[in-house]
mmCIF file of C-alpha atoms in Angstrom:
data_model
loop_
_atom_site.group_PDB
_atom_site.id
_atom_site.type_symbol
_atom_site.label_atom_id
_atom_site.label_comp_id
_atom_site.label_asym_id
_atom_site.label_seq_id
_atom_site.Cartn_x
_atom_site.Cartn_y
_atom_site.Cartn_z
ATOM 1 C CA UNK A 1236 0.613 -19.546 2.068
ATOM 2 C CA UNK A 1237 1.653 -20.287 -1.552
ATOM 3 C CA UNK A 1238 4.748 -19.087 -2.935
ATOM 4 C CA UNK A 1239 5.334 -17.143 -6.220
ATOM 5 C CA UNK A 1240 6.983 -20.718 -6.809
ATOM 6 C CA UNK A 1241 4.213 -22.476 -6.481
ATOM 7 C CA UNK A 1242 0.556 -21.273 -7.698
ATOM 8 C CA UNK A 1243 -2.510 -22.375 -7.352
ATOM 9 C CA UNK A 1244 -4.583 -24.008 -9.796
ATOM 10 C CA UNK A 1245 -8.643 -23.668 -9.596
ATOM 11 C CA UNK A 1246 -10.661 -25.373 -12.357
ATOM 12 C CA UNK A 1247 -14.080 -24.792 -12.489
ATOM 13 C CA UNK A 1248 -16.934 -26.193 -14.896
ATOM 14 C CA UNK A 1249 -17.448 -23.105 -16.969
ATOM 15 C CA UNK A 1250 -16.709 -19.536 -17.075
ATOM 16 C CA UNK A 1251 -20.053 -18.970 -14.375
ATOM 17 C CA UNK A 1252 -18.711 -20.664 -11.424
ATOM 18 C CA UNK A 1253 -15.025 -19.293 -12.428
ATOM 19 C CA UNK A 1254 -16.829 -16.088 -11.653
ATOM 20 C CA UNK A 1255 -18.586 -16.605 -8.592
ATOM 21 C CA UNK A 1256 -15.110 -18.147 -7.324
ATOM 22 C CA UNK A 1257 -13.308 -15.088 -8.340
ATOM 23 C CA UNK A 1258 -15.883 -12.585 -6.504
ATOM 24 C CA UNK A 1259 -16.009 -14.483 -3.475
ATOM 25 C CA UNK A 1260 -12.295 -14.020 -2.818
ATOM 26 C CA UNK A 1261 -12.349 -10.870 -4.101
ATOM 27 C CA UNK A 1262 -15.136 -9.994 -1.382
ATOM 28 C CA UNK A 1263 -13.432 -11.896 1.252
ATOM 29 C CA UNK A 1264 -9.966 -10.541 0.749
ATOM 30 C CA UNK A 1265 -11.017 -7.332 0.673
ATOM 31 C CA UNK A 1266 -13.443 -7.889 3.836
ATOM 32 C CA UNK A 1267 -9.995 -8.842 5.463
ATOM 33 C CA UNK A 1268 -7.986 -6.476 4.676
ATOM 34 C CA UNK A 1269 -10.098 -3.806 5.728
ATOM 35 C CA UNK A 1270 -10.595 -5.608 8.956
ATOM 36 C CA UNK A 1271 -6.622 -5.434 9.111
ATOM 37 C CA UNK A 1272 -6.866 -1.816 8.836
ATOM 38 C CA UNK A 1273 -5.850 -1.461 5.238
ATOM 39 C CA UNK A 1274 -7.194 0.753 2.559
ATOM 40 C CA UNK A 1275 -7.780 -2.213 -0.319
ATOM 41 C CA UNK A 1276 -5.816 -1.239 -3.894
ATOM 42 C CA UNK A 1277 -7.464 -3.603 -6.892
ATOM 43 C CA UNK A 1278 -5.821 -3.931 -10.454
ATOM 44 C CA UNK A 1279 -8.619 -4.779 -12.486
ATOM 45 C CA UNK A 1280 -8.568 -6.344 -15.921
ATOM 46 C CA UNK A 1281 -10.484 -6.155 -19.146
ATOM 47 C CA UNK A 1282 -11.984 -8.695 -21.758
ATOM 48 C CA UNK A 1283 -14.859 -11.340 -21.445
ATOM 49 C CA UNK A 1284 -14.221 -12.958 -18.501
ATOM 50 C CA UNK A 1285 -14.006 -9.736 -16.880
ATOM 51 C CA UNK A 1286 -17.654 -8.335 -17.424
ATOM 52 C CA UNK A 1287 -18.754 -12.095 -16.155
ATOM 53 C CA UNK A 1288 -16.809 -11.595 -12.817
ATOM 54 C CA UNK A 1289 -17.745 -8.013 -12.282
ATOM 55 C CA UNK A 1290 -21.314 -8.692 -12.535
ATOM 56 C CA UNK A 1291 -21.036 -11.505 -9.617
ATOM 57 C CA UNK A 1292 -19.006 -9.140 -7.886
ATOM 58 C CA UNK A 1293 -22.140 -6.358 -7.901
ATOM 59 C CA UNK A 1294 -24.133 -9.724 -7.344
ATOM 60 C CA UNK A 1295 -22.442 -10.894 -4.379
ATOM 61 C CA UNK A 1296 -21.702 -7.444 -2.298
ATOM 62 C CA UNK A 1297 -24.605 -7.309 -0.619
ATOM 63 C CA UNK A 1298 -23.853 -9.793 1.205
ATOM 64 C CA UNK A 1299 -20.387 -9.161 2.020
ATOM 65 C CA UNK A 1300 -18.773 -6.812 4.633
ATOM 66 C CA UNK A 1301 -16.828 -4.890 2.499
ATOM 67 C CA UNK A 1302 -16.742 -0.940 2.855
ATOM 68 C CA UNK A 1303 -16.980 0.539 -0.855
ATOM 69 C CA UNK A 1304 -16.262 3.757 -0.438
ATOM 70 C CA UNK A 1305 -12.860 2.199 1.355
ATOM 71 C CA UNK A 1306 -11.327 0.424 -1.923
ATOM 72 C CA UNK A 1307 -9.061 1.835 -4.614
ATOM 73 C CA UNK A 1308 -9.505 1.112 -8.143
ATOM 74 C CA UNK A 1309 -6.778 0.843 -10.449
ATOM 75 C CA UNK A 1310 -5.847 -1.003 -14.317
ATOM 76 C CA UNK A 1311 -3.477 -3.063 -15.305
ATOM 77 C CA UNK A 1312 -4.027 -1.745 -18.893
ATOM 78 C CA UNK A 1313 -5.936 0.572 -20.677
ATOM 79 C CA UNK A 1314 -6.766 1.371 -24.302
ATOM 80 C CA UNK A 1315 -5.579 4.918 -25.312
ATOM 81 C CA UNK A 1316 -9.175 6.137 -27.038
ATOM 82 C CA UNK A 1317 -11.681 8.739 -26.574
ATOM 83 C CA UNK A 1318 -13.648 8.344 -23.217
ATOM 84 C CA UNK A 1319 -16.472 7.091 -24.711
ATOM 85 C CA UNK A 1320 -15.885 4.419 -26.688
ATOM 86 C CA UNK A 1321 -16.712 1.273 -25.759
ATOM 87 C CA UNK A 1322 -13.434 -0.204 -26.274
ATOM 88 C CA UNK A 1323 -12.342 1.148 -22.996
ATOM 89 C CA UNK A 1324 -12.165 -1.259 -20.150
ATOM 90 C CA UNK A 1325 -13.112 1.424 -17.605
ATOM 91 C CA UNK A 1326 -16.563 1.974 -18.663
ATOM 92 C CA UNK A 1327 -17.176 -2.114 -18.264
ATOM 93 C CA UNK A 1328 -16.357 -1.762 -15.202
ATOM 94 C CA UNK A 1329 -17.950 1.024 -13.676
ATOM 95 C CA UNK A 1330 -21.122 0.307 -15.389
ATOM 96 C CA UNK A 1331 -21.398 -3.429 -14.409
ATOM 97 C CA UNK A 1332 -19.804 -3.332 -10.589
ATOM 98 C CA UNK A 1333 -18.415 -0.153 -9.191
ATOM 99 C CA UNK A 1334 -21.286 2.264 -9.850
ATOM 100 C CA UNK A 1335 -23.630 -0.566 -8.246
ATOM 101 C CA UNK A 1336 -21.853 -1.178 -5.189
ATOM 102 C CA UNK A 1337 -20.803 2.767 -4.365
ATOM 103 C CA UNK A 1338 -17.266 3.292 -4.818
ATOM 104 C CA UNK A 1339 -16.253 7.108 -4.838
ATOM 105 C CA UNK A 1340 -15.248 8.498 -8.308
ATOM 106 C CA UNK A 1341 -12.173 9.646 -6.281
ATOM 107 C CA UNK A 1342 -11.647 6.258 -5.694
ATOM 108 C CA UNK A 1343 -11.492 5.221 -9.884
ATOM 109 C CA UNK A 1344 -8.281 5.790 -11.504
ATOM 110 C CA UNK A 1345 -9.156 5.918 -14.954
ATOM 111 C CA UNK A 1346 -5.914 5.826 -17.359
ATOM 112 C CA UNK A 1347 -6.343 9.163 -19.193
ATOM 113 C CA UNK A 1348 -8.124 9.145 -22.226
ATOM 114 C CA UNK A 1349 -7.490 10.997 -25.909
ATOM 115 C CA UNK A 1350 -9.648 13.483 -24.535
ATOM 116 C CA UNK A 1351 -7.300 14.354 -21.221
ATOM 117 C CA UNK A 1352 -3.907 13.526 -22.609
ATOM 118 C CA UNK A 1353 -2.318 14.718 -26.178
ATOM 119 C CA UNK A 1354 -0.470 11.187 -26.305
ATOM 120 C CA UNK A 1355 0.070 7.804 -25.236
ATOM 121 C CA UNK A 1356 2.984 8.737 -23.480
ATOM 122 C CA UNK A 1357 1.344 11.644 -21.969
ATOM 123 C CA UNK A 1358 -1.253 9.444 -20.470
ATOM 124 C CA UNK A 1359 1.199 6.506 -19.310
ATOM 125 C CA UNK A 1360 3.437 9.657 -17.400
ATOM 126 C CA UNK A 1361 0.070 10.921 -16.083
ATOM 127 C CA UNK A 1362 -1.271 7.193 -14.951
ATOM 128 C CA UNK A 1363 2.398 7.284 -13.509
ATOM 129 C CA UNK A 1364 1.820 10.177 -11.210
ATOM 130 C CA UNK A 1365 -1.418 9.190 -10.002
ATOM 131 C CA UNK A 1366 0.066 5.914 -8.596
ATOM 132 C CA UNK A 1367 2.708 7.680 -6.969
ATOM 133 C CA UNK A 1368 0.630 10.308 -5.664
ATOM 134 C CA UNK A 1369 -1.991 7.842 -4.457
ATOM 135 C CA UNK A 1370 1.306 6.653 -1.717
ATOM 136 C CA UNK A 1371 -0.171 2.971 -2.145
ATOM 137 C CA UNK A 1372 2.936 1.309 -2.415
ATOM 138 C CA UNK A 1373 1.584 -1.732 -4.232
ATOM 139 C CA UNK A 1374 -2.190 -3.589 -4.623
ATOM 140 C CA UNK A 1375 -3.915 -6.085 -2.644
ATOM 141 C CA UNK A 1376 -4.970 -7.886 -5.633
ATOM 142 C CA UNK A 1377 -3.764 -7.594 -9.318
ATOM 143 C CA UNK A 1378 -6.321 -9.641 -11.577
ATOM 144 C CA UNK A 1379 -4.993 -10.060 -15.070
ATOM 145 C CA UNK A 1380 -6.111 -11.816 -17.967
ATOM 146 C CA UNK A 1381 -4.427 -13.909 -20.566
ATOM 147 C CA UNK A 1382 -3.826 -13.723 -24.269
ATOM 148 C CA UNK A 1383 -3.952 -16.615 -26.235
ATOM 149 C CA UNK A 1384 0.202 -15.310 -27.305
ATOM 150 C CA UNK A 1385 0.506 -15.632 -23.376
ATOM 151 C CA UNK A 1386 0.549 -11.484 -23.199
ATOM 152 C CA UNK A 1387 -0.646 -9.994 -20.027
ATOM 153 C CA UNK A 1388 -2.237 -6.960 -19.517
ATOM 154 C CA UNK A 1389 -0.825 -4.727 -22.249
ATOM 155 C CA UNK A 1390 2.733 -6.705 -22.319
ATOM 156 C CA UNK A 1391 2.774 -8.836 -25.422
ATOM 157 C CA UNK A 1392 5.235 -11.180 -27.034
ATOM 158 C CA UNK A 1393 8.428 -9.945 -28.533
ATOM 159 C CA UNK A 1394 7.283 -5.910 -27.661
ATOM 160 C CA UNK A 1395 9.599 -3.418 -26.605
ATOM 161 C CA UNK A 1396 7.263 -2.790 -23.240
ATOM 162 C CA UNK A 1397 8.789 -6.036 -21.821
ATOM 163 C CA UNK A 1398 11.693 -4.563 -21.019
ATOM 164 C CA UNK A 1399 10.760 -1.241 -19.033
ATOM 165 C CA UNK A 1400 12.479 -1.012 -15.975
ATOM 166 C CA UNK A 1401 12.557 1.407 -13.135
ATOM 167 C CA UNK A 1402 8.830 2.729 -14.481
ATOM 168 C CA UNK A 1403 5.281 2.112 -13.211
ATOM 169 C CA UNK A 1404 3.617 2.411 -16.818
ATOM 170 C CA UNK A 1405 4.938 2.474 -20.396
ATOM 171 C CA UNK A 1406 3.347 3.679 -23.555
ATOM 172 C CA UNK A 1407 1.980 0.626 -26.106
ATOM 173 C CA UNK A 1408 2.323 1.423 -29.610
ATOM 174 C CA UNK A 1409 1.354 -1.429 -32.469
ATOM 175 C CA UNK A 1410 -0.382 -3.483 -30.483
ATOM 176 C CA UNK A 1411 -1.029 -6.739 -32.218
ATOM 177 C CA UNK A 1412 -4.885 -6.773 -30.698
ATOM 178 C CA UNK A 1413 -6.230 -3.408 -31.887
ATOM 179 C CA UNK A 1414 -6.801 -0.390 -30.546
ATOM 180 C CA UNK A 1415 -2.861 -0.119 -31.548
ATOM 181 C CA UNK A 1416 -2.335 2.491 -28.322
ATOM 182 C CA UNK A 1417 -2.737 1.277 -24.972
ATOM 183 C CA UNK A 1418 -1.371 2.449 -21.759
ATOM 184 C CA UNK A 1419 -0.021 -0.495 -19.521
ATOM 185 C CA UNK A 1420 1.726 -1.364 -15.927
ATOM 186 C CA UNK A 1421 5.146 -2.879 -16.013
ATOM 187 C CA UNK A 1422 5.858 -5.697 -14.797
ATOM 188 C CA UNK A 1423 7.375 -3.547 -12.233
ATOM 189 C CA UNK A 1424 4.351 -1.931 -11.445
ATOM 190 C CA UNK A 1425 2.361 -5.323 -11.799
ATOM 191 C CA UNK A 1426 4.615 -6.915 -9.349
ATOM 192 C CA UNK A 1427 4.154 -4.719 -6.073
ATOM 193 C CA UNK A 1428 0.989 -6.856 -4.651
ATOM 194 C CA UNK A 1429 0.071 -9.123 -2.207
ATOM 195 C CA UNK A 1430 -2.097 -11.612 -4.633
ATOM 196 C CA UNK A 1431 -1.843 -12.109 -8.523
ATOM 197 C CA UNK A 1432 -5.035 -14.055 -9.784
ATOM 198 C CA UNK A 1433 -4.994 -15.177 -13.640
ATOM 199 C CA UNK A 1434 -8.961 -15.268 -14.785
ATOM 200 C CA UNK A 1435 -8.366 -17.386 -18.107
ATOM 201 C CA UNK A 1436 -11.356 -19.083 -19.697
ATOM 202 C CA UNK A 1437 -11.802 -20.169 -23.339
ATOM 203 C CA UNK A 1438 -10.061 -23.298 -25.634
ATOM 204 C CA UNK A 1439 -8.223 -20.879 -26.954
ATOM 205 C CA UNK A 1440 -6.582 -19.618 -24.123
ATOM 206 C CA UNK A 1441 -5.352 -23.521 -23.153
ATOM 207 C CA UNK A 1442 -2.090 -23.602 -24.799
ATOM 208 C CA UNK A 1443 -0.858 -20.077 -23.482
ATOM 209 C CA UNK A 1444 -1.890 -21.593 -19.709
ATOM 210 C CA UNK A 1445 -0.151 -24.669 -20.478
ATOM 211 C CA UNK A 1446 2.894 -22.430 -21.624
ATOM 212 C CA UNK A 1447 2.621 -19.995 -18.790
ATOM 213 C CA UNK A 1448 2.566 -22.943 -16.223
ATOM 214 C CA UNK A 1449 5.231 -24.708 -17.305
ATOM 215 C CA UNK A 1450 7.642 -21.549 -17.302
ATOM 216 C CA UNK A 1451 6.418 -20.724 -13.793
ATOM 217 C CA UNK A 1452 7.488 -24.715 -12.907
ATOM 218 C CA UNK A 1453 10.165 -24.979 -14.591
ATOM 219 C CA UNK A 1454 8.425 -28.394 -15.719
ATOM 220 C CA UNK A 1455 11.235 -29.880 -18.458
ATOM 221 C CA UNK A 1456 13.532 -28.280 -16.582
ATOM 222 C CA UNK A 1457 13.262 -24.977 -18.922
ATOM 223 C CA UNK A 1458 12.159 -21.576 -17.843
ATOM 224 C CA UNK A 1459 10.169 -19.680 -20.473
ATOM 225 C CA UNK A 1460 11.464 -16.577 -21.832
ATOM 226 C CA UNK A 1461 9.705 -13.407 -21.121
ATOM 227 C CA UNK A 1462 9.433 -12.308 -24.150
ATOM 228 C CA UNK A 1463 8.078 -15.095 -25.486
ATOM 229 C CA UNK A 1464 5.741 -15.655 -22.632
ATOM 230 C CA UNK A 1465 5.333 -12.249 -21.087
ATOM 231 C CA UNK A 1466 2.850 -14.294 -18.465
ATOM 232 C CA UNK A 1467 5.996 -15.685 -16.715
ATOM 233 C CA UNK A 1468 7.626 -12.157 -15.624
ATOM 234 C CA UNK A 1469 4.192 -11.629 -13.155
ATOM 235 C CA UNK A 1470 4.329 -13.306 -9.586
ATOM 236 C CA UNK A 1471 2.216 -12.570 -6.374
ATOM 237 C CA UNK A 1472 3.983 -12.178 -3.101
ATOM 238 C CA UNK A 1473 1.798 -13.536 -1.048
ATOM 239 C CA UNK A 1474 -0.244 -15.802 -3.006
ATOM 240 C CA UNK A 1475 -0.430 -16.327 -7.425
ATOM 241 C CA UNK A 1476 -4.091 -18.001 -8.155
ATOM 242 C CA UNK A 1477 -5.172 -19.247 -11.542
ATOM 243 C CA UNK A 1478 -8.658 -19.531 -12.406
ATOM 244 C CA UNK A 1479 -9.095 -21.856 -14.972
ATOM 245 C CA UNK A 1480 -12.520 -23.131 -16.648
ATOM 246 C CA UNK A 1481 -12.302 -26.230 -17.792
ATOM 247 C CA UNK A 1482 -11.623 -25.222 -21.365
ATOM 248 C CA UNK A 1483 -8.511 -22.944 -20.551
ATOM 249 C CA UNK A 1484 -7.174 -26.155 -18.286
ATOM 250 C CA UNK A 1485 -7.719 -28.551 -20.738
ATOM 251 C CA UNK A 1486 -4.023 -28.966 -21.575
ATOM 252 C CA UNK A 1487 -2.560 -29.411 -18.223
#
């Protein structure tokens, strides 16, 4: 078992086989933990690599033993806009992976959108209340991204968000990517799982990896500030895997 301490590192040839490797864990860990007699909680992320992964995810479920309509779906992040806009990273998802493989609407946690939710904050204390009503206690699996700043899911360099404590979700205002309002986990939140897996592709996500590494290593003998490298204040507790394509790794 790998420690917070010490993560693994999985470089693949392109972004294609990053995502078959990602699904195929996914399917398998959730395969076990049913098995175990668990009821699966998954932190999804957004962006390009995402759509990629969910698609081998649909792909790949046939063949797997996993009970749909037994897994809980959850974000680490969401943009605060109106449902239907296609900046949303819910509507992604649901449309390439969890409407094809059959997992109960009750099963989606959606972070509210303009349309439920008067404000940002509104919708971060509502996303709030849904985790603790759901009595999870924490997710099998938190998948995250990674910014080319090193921000993770809605937790970006030098941002007032980084420093949320004793909350599940905080409010985003200004983001530096737009849509400016965006509902995100803590790190608090983020940090209740059993596995953390980066999915990082891209040359231009290299140098945040190479940053993000190095603070987890303490390679130099330095450990990266949080707020400069937001990527550092995420660990798994059971296992942290990073998902690299050979472009993202290229600075290691």
């Amino acid at each position: 078992m790998t420690t917070p301490l010490t993560p693994r590192i999985e470089v693949h040839d392109d972004d294609q086989a990053l995502a078959t490797a990602v699904a195929g864990e996914l399917l398998s860990r959730l395969a076990d933990a049913q098995e175990a007699g668990r009821v699966p909680h998954v932190a999804l992320t957004g962006g390009t690599i995402a759509e990629v992964v969910h698609r081998e995810i649909a792909r790949l479920a046939p063949a797997s033993e996993v009970d749909w309509t037994r897994v809980v779906v959850w974000w680490g992040d969401e943009r605060y806009v109106d449902p239907g806009s296609s900046d949303r990273n819910a509507g992604q998802a649901r449309e390439a992976f969890l409407s094809v493989v059959g997992v109960p609407d009750e099963n989606v946690h959606e972070v509210p959108t303009t349309a439920d939710c008067g404000s940002v904050e509104d919708a971060a204390a509502a996303y709030a209340e849904a985790l603790r009503a759901s009595g999870a206690g924490g997710f099998e699996v938190v998948m995250l991204g990674l910014g080319p700043d090193a921000h993770v899911a809605s937790l970006f360099p030098g941002h007032p968000a980084l420093d949320v404590r004793d909350a599940t979700t905080v409010a985003v205002h200004d983001s530096p990517k737009p849509p400016p309002e965006r509902v995100s986990l803590t790190f608090e939140a983020l940090n209740r799982n059993r596995a953390l897996w980066f999915l990082v592709s891209g040359e231009g996500k290299a140098e945040a990896v190479a940053r993000a590494l190095a603070g987890r290593t303490g390679e130099g003998g330095e450990v990266a500030d949080v707020h400069e490298v937001p990527a550092v204040g995420v660990a798994g507790q059971e296992e942290t895997i990073w998902f690299l394509d050979r472009a993202s790794a290229s600075r290691l």
